[in-house]
Coordinates of C-alpha atoms and ligand atoms in Angstrom, one line a residue:
Chain A
M1 CA 85.5 73.4 101.4
S2 CA 82.5 73.4 99.1
D3 CA 82.7 75.2 95.8
L4 CA 79.9 77.5 97.0
E5 CA 82.1 78.8 99.8
K6 CA 85.0 79.2 97.4
K7 CA 83.1 81.5 95.1
I8 CA 84.4 85.0 95.4
D9 CA 81.8 87.5 96.4
I10 CA 83.1 90.8 95.2
G11 CA 81.2 93.3 93.0
D12 CA 78.3 95.4 92.9
G13 CA 77.3 94.5 89.3
A14 CA 74.0 93.1 88.5
A15 CA 73.1 89.9 90.3
I16 CA 74.1 87.1 87.9
P17 CA 71.4 84.6 87.6
D18 CA 72.0 81.1 89.0
P19 CA 72.4 78.7 86.0
K20 CA 70.1 76.2 87.7
D21 CA 67.4 78.8 88.0
R22 CA 65.8 78.4 84.6
G23 CA 62.1 78.7 85.4
L24 CA 60.2 81.0 83.1
F25 CA 58.9 83.0 86.1
S26 CA 62.3 83.7 87.6
A27 CA 63.1 87.3 88.4
W28 CA 65.3 87.5 85.4
W29 CA 62.6 86.6 83.0
I30 CA 60.1 88.9 84.6
A31 CA 62.5 91.8 84.5
L32 CA 63.5 91.1 80.9
I33 CA 59.9 90.8 79.6
G34 CA 58.9 93.9 81.6
T35 CA 61.8 95.9 80.2
I36 CA 61.3 94.8 76.6
S37 CA 57.5 95.4 76.8
L38 CA 58.1 99.0 78.1
L39 CA 60.7 99.6 75.5
V40 CA 58.3 98.5 72.8
F41 CA 55.0 99.8 74.0
L42 CA 55.9 103.2 75.4
P43 CA 57.2 104.4 72.0
M44 CA 54.3 102.7 70.3
F45 CA 51.7 104.6 72.3
K46 CA 53.6 107.8 72.7
P47 CA 56.1 108.1 69.9
D48 CA 56.9 111.7 71.0
P49 CA 59.0 111.7 73.1
Y50 CA 59.6 108.0 73.9
G51 CA 60.2 107.0 70.3
K52 CA 62.3 110.1 69.7
V53 CA 64.5 109.3 72.7
L54 CA 65.1 105.8 71.5
L55 CA 66.2 107.1 68.1
F56 CA 68.5 109.6 69.6
I57 CA 70.6 107.3 71.8
P58 CA 71.9 104.5 69.6
D59 CA 75.3 106.3 69.0
G60 CA 75.5 106.5 72.7
I61 CA 75.0 102.8 73.1
L62 CA 78.0 102.2 70.8
I63 CA 80.2 104.6 72.7
T64 CA 79.2 103.0 76.0
F65 CA 80.1 99.6 74.7
E66 CA 83.3 100.9 73.2
V67 CA 84.4 102.4 76.6
T68 CA 83.3 99.3 78.5
I69 CA 85.0 96.8 76.3
L70 CA 88.2 98.8 75.9
S71 CA 88.3 99.5 79.7
I72 CA 87.6 95.9 80.7
S73 CA 90.2 94.5 78.4
L74 CA 92.8 96.9 79.8
A75 CA 91.6 96.3 83.3
L76 CA 91.9 92.5 82.9
V77 CA 95.6 92.9 81.9
I78 CA 96.3 95.4 84.7
G79 CA 94.3 93.1 87.1
L80 CA 96.3 90.0 86.2
V81 CA 99.6 91.8 86.7
T82 CA 98.3 93.4 90.0
G83 CA 96.9 90.1 91.2
L84 CA 100.2 88.3 90.6
G85 CA 102.0 91.2 92.3
R86 CA 99.8 90.9 95.3
I87 CA 100.7 87.2 95.8
S88 CA 104.3 87.6 94.7
T89 CA 107.1 87.0 97.2
N90 CA 109.1 89.8 95.4
R91 CA 109.0 92.6 97.9
F92 CA 109.1 95.4 95.4
F93 CA 106.5 93.9 93.0
N94 CA 104.2 93.1 95.9
L95 CA 104.5 96.5 97.5
T96 CA 103.8 98.4 94.2
A97 CA 100.8 96.3 93.5
S98 CA 99.4 96.7 97.0
L99 CA 100.0 100.4 97.0
Y100 CA 98.2 100.8 93.7
V101 CA 95.2 98.8 95.1
E102 CA 95.1 100.8 98.3
V103 CA 95.3 104.2 96.5
V104 CA 92.6 103.3 93.9
R105 CA 90.3 101.8 96.5
G106 CA 90.4 104.9 98.6
I107 CA 89.4 107.5 96.0
P108 CA 85.9 107.7 94.6
L109 CA 85.7 106.7 90.9
L110 CA 84.3 110.0 89.9
V111 CA 87.2 111.9 91.5
Q112 CA 89.6 109.6 89.8
L113 CA 88.0 110.1 86.5
F114 CA 88.3 113.9 86.9
Y115 CA 91.8 113.6 88.2
I116 CA 93.1 111.4 85.5
Y117 CA 91.2 113.3 82.8
F118 CA 92.5 116.7 83.8
A119 CA 95.9 115.5 84.8
L120 CA 96.4 113.8 81.5
G121 CA 95.0 116.8 79.7
R122 CA 97.6 119.0 81.3
F123 CA 100.5 117.1 79.9
V124 CA 99.3 115.3 76.8
L125 CA 96.5 115.9 74.4
V126 CA 94.5 112.7 74.2
P127 CA 91.0 112.3 72.9
D128 CA 88.3 112.3 75.6
L129 CA 87.4 108.7 74.9
V130 CA 91.0 107.6 75.4
A131 CA 91.2 109.6 78.7
A132 CA 88.0 108.0 79.8
V133 CA 89.2 104.5 79.0
I134 CA 92.5 105.1 80.8
A135 CA 90.7 106.3 83.9
M136 CA 88.2 103.6 84.0
S137 CA 90.7 100.8 83.5
F138 CA 93.1 102.3 86.0
C139 CA 90.4 102.1 88.6
Y140 CA 88.9 98.8 87.6
G141 CA 92.4 97.2 87.2
A142 CA 92.7 97.5 91.0
Y143 CA 89.4 95.7 91.6
M144 CA 90.3 93.1 89.0
G145 CA 93.6 92.6 90.8
E146 CA 91.7 91.6 93.9
V147 CA 89.5 89.3 91.9
F148 CA 92.6 87.6 90.3
R149 CA 94.3 87.4 93.7
A150 CA 91.3 85.8 95.3
G151 CA 90.8 83.5 92.3
I152 CA 94.4 82.3 92.3
K153 CA 94.3 81.8 96.1
S154 CA 91.2 79.7 95.8
I155 CA 93.0 77.0 93.9
D156 CA 94.2 74.2 96.3
F157 CA 97.9 74.5 97.0
G158 CA 98.2 70.8 96.2
Q159 CA 97.8 71.7 92.5
T160 CA 100.9 73.9 92.7
E161 CA 102.8 71.2 94.6
A162 CA 101.9 68.5 92.1
S163 CA 103.0 70.8 89.2
L164 CA 106.3 71.8 90.9
S165 CA 107.0 68.1 91.7
L166 CA 106.8 67.3 88.0
G167 CA 109.5 69.8 87.3
F168 CA 107.4 72.8 86.2
N169 CA 108.7 76.2 87.4
Q170 CA 106.6 78.8 89.1
R171 CA 105.7 80.6 85.9
Q172 CA 104.8 77.4 84.1
T173 CA 102.7 76.3 87.1
M174 CA 100.8 79.5 86.9
T175 CA 100.2 79.3 83.2
Y176 CA 99.4 75.6 82.8
V177 CA 97.8 74.7 86.1
I178 CA 96.6 77.6 88.2
L179 CA 95.2 80.2 85.9
P180 CA 93.2 77.8 83.7
Q181 CA 91.5 76.7 86.9
A182 CA 91.3 80.0 88.6
W183 CA 89.6 81.4 85.5
R184 CA 86.5 79.5 86.4
T185 CA 86.4 81.0 89.9
I186 CA 87.3 84.4 88.5
L187 CA 84.7 84.6 85.8
P188 CA 81.6 85.3 87.9
P189 CA 83.2 88.3 89.7
V190 CA 84.8 89.4 86.5
G191 CA 81.4 89.3 85.0
N192 CA 80.1 91.3 87.9
E193 CA 82.8 93.8 87.4
F194 CA 82.1 94.0 83.7
I195 CA 78.5 94.9 84.4
A196 CA 79.5 97.3 87.2
L197 CA 81.9 98.9 84.8
L198 CA 79.3 99.2 82.1
K199 CA 77.1 101.0 84.5
D200 CA 79.9 103.2 85.8
T201 CA 80.7 104.3 82.3
S202 CA 77.7 106.5 82.7
L203 CA 80.1 108.7 84.8
V204 CA 82.1 109.5 81.7
S205 CA 79.1 111.4 80.4
I206 CA 80.3 114.2 82.7
L207 CA 83.5 114.3 80.6
A208 CA 82.9 115.1 76.9
V209 CA 82.1 111.5 76.0
S210 CA 78.8 110.9 74.2
D211 CA 77.7 107.7 75.9
I212 CA 74.1 106.6 76.5
L213 CA 73.6 108.9 79.4
R214 CA 75.1 112.0 77.7
R215 CA 73.0 111.5 74.7
G216 CA 70.0 111.3 76.9
R217 CA 71.0 114.5 78.8
E218 CA 71.5 116.3 75.5
Y219 CA 68.0 115.2 74.3
A220 CA 66.4 116.1 77.6
S221 CA 67.9 119.5 77.8
E222 CA 66.6 120.3 74.4
S223 CA 63.2 118.9 74.7
F224 CA 62.6 119.3 78.5
N225 CA 61.2 115.8 78.6
Y226 CA 63.3 114.8 81.5
F227 CA 61.1 112.1 83.0
E228 CA 60.4 110.3 79.6
T229 CA 64.1 110.6 78.6
Y230 CA 65.5 109.1 81.8
T231 CA 62.8 106.4 81.8
M232 CA 64.1 105.2 78.4
I233 CA 67.7 105.6 79.5
A234 CA 67.1 103.5 82.6
L235 CA 65.3 100.8 80.5
V236 CA 68.1 100.6 77.9
Y237 CA 70.8 100.2 80.7
L238 CA 68.6 97.6 82.3
L239 CA 68.1 95.6 79.1
I240 CA 71.8 95.6 78.4
T241 CA 72.7 94.4 81.9
L242 CA 70.0 91.8 82.0
I243 CA 71.3 90.3 78.7
L244 CA 74.9 90.4 79.9
S245 CA 74.2 88.8 83.2
K246 CA 72.5 85.9 81.4
L247 CA 75.4 85.5 79.0
I248 CA 77.9 85.5 81.8
S249 CA 75.9 82.9 83.8
N250 CA 75.7 80.6 80.8
M251 CA 79.5 81.0 80.2
E252 CA 80.1 80.2 83.8
H253 CA 78.0 77.1 83.5
R254 CA 80.0 75.9 80.5
L255 CA 83.3 76.6 82.2
S256 CA 82.5 74.2 85.0
Y257 CA 82.6 71.2 82.7
Y258 CA 85.1 69.3 84.7
E259 CA 83.1 69.4 87.8
R260 CA 80.2 67.7 86.3
R261 CA 80.1 63.9 86.7
Chain B
M1 CA 128.9 60.2 90.9
N2 CA 130.2 56.8 91.8
A3 CA 127.8 53.9 90.8
A4 CA 127.8 52.6 94.3
D5 CA 126.9 55.9 95.8
P6 CA 123.5 56.2 97.3
I7 CA 121.0 57.9 94.9
I8 CA 119.6 59.9 97.8
Q9 CA 122.0 61.2 100.5
I10 CA 120.5 63.0 103.4
Q11 CA 123.0 64.3 105.9
N12 CA 122.2 65.8 109.3
I13 CA 119.2 67.8 108.2
N14 CA 117.2 70.0 110.5
K15 CA 114.0 71.8 109.7
Y16 CA 112.3 74.5 111.8
F17 CA 108.9 75.9 111.3
G18 CA 109.4 79.1 113.3
S19 CA 110.7 77.8 116.6
F20 CA 109.2 74.4 116.1
K21 CA 111.7 71.7 115.2
A22 CA 110.0 69.4 112.6
L23 CA 113.2 67.5 111.6
D24 CA 115.9 66.8 114.1
D25 CA 119.3 65.8 112.7
V26 CA 118.0 63.3 110.2
S27 CA 120.4 61.3 108.0
L28 CA 119.3 58.7 105.5
D29 CA 120.8 57.1 102.5
V30 CA 118.8 55.4 99.8
T31 CA 120.6 53.2 97.1
V32 CA 119.4 52.6 93.6
G33 CA 116.5 50.2 93.5
E34 CA 116.1 50.3 97.3
K35 CA 112.6 50.6 98.9
V36 CA 112.4 52.6 102.1
V37 CA 109.2 52.7 104.0
V38 CA 108.8 55.5 106.6
L39 CA 106.6 54.9 109.6
G40 CA 105.7 57.0 112.6
P41 CA 102.9 58.7 114.4
S42 CA 101.1 61.7 113.0
G43 CA 103.2 64.9 113.2
S44 CA 106.5 63.0 113.5
G45 CA 107.9 64.7 110.4
K46 CA 107.4 62.0 107.8
S47 CA 105.9 64.3 105.2
T48 CA 108.4 67.0 105.9
L49 CA 111.3 64.6 105.3
L50 CA 109.8 63.3 102.1
R51 CA 109.0 66.8 100.8
A52 CA 112.6 67.9 101.7
I53 CA 113.9 65.3 99.2
N54 CA 112.3 67.2 96.2
K55 CA 112.7 70.6 98.0
L56 CA 109.0 71.3 98.3
E57 CA 110.2 72.0 101.8
T58 CA 113.5 73.9 102.3
I59 CA 115.6 72.6 105.2
S60 CA 117.2 74.8 107.8
S61 CA 120.5 73.0 107.8
G62 CA 122.2 69.9 106.6
S63 CA 122.6 68.6 103.1
I64 CA 120.6 66.6 100.6
I65 CA 122.1 65.1 97.4
V66 CA 119.9 63.5 94.9
D67 CA 121.5 61.6 92.0
G68 CA 124.7 63.5 92.5
H69 CA 122.9 66.9 92.6
D70 CA 123.2 69.0 95.7
L71 CA 119.7 70.5 96.2
Y72 CA 121.2 73.6 97.8
D73 CA 123.9 74.2 95.2
P74 CA 122.9 77.5 93.6
A75 CA 124.3 76.3 90.3
E76 CA 121.8 73.4 90.2
D77 CA 118.4 73.7 88.5
I78 CA 115.8 72.4 91.0
N79 CA 113.3 71.9 88.2
R80 CA 115.6 69.5 86.4
I81 CA 116.2 67.6 89.6
R82 CA 112.5 67.3 90.3
M83 CA 112.0 65.6 86.9
E84 CA 114.0 62.7 88.4
L85 CA 111.7 62.5 91.4
G86 CA 108.1 61.4 91.0
M87 CA 105.8 62.3 93.8
V88 CA 102.5 60.9 94.8
F89 CA 100.4 62.8 97.3
Q90 CA 97.8 61.7 99.9
S91 CA 95.2 63.9 98.2
F92 CA 96.1 62.8 94.6
N93 CA 96.3 66.4 93.4
L94 CA 95.4 65.6 89.8
F95 CA 94.9 68.6 87.6
R96 CA 91.2 69.0 87.7
H97 CA 90.8 70.9 84.4
K98 CA 92.7 68.3 82.4
T99 CA 91.5 64.8 81.3
V100 CA 93.2 61.8 82.7
L101 CA 95.3 61.5 79.5
E102 CA 96.2 65.2 79.6
N103 CA 97.3 64.9 83.2
L104 CA 99.8 62.4 82.0
T105 CA 101.0 64.1 78.9
L106 CA 101.2 67.8 80.1
A107 CA 104.7 67.5 81.7
P108 CA 106.3 65.3 79.0
I109 CA 105.1 67.6 76.3
K110 CA 106.0 70.9 77.9
L111 CA 109.1 69.9 79.8
K112 CA 110.6 67.1 77.6
K113 CA 109.4 68.6 74.3
M114 CA 107.9 65.2 73.5
S115 CA 105.5 65.2 70.5
K116 CA 101.8 64.8 71.4
E117 CA 101.6 61.4 69.6
E118 CA 104.6 60.1 71.5
A119 CA 103.3 61.4 74.8
D120 CA 99.8 60.0 74.2
Q121 CA 101.4 56.6 73.4
L122 CA 103.5 56.7 76.6
A123 CA 100.5 57.8 78.6
L124 CA 98.2 55.1 77.3
R125 CA 100.8 52.5 78.0
L126 CA 101.1 53.7 81.6
L127 CA 97.3 53.9 82.0
D128 CA 97.2 50.3 80.8
K129 CA 99.8 49.5 83.5
V130 CA 97.7 51.0 86.3
G131 CA 94.6 49.4 84.8
I132 CA 92.7 52.6 83.9
R133 CA 93.1 53.0 80.2
D134 CA 89.4 53.1 79.6
R135 CA 89.1 56.3 81.6
A136 CA 91.6 58.2 79.6
E137 CA 89.1 60.8 78.4
H138 CA 87.5 61.3 81.8
Y139 CA 88.1 64.2 84.1
P140 CA 89.7 63.4 87.5
L141 CA 86.6 64.3 89.5
Q142 CA 84.7 61.7 87.6
L143 CA 86.8 58.9 89.0
S144 CA 86.9 57.1 92.3
G145 CA 89.6 57.9 94.8
G146 CA 91.5 54.7 94.0
Q147 CA 91.3 55.4 90.3
Q148 CA 92.5 58.9 90.8
Q149 CA 95.5 57.8 92.9
R150 CA 96.4 55.3 90.2
V151 CA 96.3 58.0 87.6
A152 CA 98.5 60.2 89.9
I153 CA 101.1 57.4 90.0
A154 CA 100.9 57.1 86.2
R155 CA 101.3 60.9 85.9
A156 CA 104.5 60.8 88.0
L157 CA 105.8 57.8 86.0
A158 CA 105.2 59.7 82.7
M159 CA 108.3 61.8 83.4
E160 CA 110.3 58.6 83.7
P161 CA 111.7 59.4 87.1
K162 CA 114.5 57.6 88.8
I163 CA 112.9 57.8 92.2
M164 CA 109.3 57.7 93.4
L165 CA 108.2 59.4 96.6
F166 CA 104.9 58.4 98.1
D167 CA 103.3 60.4 100.9
E168 CA 100.5 58.2 102.5
P169 CA 99.1 57.3 99.1
T170 CA 96.3 55.2 100.5
S171 CA 95.3 57.3 103.6
A172 CA 92.6 59.2 101.9
L173 CA 91.0 56.1 100.3
D174 CA 88.0 54.1 101.2
P175 CA 89.2 50.7 102.5
E176 CA 88.0 48.8 99.4
M177 CA 90.2 50.9 97.2
I178 CA 93.4 50.6 99.1
G179 CA 94.3 47.2 97.5
E180 CA 94.2 48.4 93.9
V181 CA 96.7 51.2 94.7
L182 CA 99.0 49.1 96.7
E183 CA 99.0 46.5 93.9
V184 CA 100.3 49.1 91.5
M185 CA 103.0 50.1 94.0
V186 CA 104.1 46.5 94.5
T187 CA 104.4 46.0 90.8
L188 CA 106.5 49.2 90.5
A189 CA 108.7 47.9 93.4
H190 CA 109.3 44.6 91.7
E191 CA 110.3 46.4 88.5
G192 CA 113.2 47.8 90.5
M193 CA 112.0 51.4 91.0
T194 CA 113.8 53.3 93.8
M195 CA 111.0 54.2 96.3
V196 CA 110.5 56.1 99.5
V197 CA 107.1 55.5 100.9
V198 CA 105.4 57.0 103.9
T199 CA 102.5 54.7 104.8
H200 CA 100.6 53.0 107.5
E201 CA 100.2 49.8 105.4
M202 CA 102.2 47.3 107.4
G203 CA 101.6 44.5 104.9
F204 CA 103.1 46.6 102.2
A205 CA 106.1 47.5 104.4
R206 CA 106.7 43.8 105.2
E207 CA 106.4 42.7 101.6
V208 CA 108.2 45.4 99.8
A209 CA 110.6 47.3 102.1
D210 CA 114.3 46.8 102.2
Q211 CA 114.5 49.3 105.1
V212 CA 111.9 50.4 107.5
V213 CA 112.5 53.8 109.1
F214 CA 110.6 54.7 112.2
M215 CA 110.3 58.4 113.0
D216 CA 109.2 60.2 116.1
E217 CA 109.3 63.9 117.0
G218 CA 111.2 64.7 113.9
A219 CA 114.0 62.2 114.5
I220 CA 114.7 58.8 113.1
V221 CA 114.4 56.5 116.1
E222 CA 115.0 53.2 114.4
M223 CA 115.9 51.8 111.0
A224 CA 116.0 48.1 110.1
A225 CA 115.1 45.5 107.6
P226 CA 111.3 44.7 107.9
D227 CA 111.6 41.3 109.5
I228 CA 113.9 42.6 112.2
F229 CA 111.9 45.8 112.6
F230 CA 108.5 44.2 113.0
D231 CA 109.6 41.1 115.0
N232 CA 112.4 42.4 117.0
P233 CA 112.3 46.2 117.4
K234 CA 115.0 47.6 119.6
Y235 CA 113.5 50.6 121.1
D236 CA 110.5 51.0 123.4
R237 CA 109.1 53.8 121.4
T238 CA 109.0 51.6 118.3
K239 CA 107.4 48.8 120.3
L240 CA 104.8 51.1 121.6
F241 CA 104.0 52.4 118.1
L242 CA 103.8 48.9 116.7
E243 CA 101.5 47.7 119.5
Q244 CA 99.2 50.6 118.8
I245 CA 99.0 50.2 115.1
L246 CA 99.0 46.4 114.7
Ligands
LIG301 N1 104.1 74.5 106.9 C1 104.2 74.2 108.2 N2 104.2 75.2 109.1 C2 104.2 75.0 110.4 N3 104.3 73.7 111.0 C3 104.3 72.7 110.1 C4 104.2 72.9 108.7 N4 104.3 71.7 108.1 C5 104.4 70.8 109.1 N5 104.4 71.4 110.3 C6 104.5 70.7 111.6 O1 105.6 69.9 111.6 C7 105.4 68.6 112.2 C8 105.6 67.5 111.3 O2 104.7 67.5 110.2 P1 104.6 66.4 109.1 O3 105.9 66.2 108.5 O4 103.5 66.7 108.2 O5 104.3 65.1 110.0 P2 103.7 63.7 109.5 O6 103.7 63.7 108.0 O7 104.7 62.7 110.1 O8 102.4 63.6 110.0 C9 103.9 68.7 112.6 O9 103.9 69.0 114.0 C10 103.3 69.8 111.8 O10 102.3 70.5 112.5
LIG302 MG1 102.1 63.5 106.7

């Protein structure tokens, strides 16, 4: 099987640019230059409201990143455990993991967010941001679980057999042989999930979390400049995801070191 | 264990895949230092037999005792037993994310708690032996098939096993690379290693084997010293097979 076929294709994140596609006029560059130009020139020519919006949302950017990074970290841990559960021969572990994935997959993220947020709020008093992170990572943990499962399964079984035949047990085989290789297959979809999660954090603006979108909404509802506000909000999200997708594609390229002759 | 006892004792093993019988009442003893070559048509159960010896395949019935350890005794630690059994695969199965050197040192460092320096020295010595020391820092996919297989042999040897199992080690190689791998195996044989080798290399079987085992449809049909086996096979099925392959 070629490596291209092996790549896992999950995720509705931004399209991650192909590392080989380095031409100046690639779609990525055009999008980036366009976005930056608009972000610079719109406020220059019309400081009110474009410039004002930009000044209003930096706190929101920080919050968005905070929610994203905390959620993705937790989701990675949950995903690893879930992925291992999904391939485990232990009935109980396997069933629990599968059940979790099925349930999470079947409920819209926004409904889950509300549910966890208000369910949590009923029993324990947690800050809004914490509730948001728990809800996001609970949901994305299930997606990550599928990514990990596919990544682990994409590694040729011969690697496992070679490791076992040397005397490694299952756990050591996973740690020393399979996961370090699976990581390379897992990274692109994880990157996609990361970007998808960053975009989905805009949903938490409905809770009382002051992310980019919520800051924008606050500004728009005071100034009534809806069009200009959401133009800037969209551009800020686009800039962030463009930069992230490039970073991820570079990382992916570096991680394939042992495939290059 | 008695010194004269076989180091591998396989008694009446059967193996089913679902309702398909892959091994049919197979018994085989291998003594210390002995070289057994297993021949047979594709699908005759050679790999299954070999993989049963280090329990990569669990058998349905019968018993396998390796170096005094019953593989199916719950008190035995299969991972310890596997350290005594080196295995070489048709498809090399080198760890693709590790350099050649790291492929050799991973198991000794993690499993035998060998220091990195000591493991490196051992590894370089083995790489020297298989003629590939200058590639120590390369990654497996940067090597030719023949080179990869020699590294795979060295990796197995790095655990200092008592027995080496080979499953068609040259079948995936371009013809011009078969020689370099067989050469390493012949050297190993002359050093006294106990070996069980599944192969289609008749020259190797003739030169190295103490016993040649012929399998068909999951059963051992014939077992004899190579000169007798090749020049005077007893059974028609063996004769037919030899005619086809020679
Ligand atoms: N994991 C498996 N599941 C089902 N059938 C198998 C499996 N492994 C091997 N077999 C079957 O068992 C038979 C013997 O296989 P194998 O030992 O690999 O033969 P050989 O190595 O002699 O070519 C074949 O018919 C093969 O299809
Ligand atoms: Mg085979």
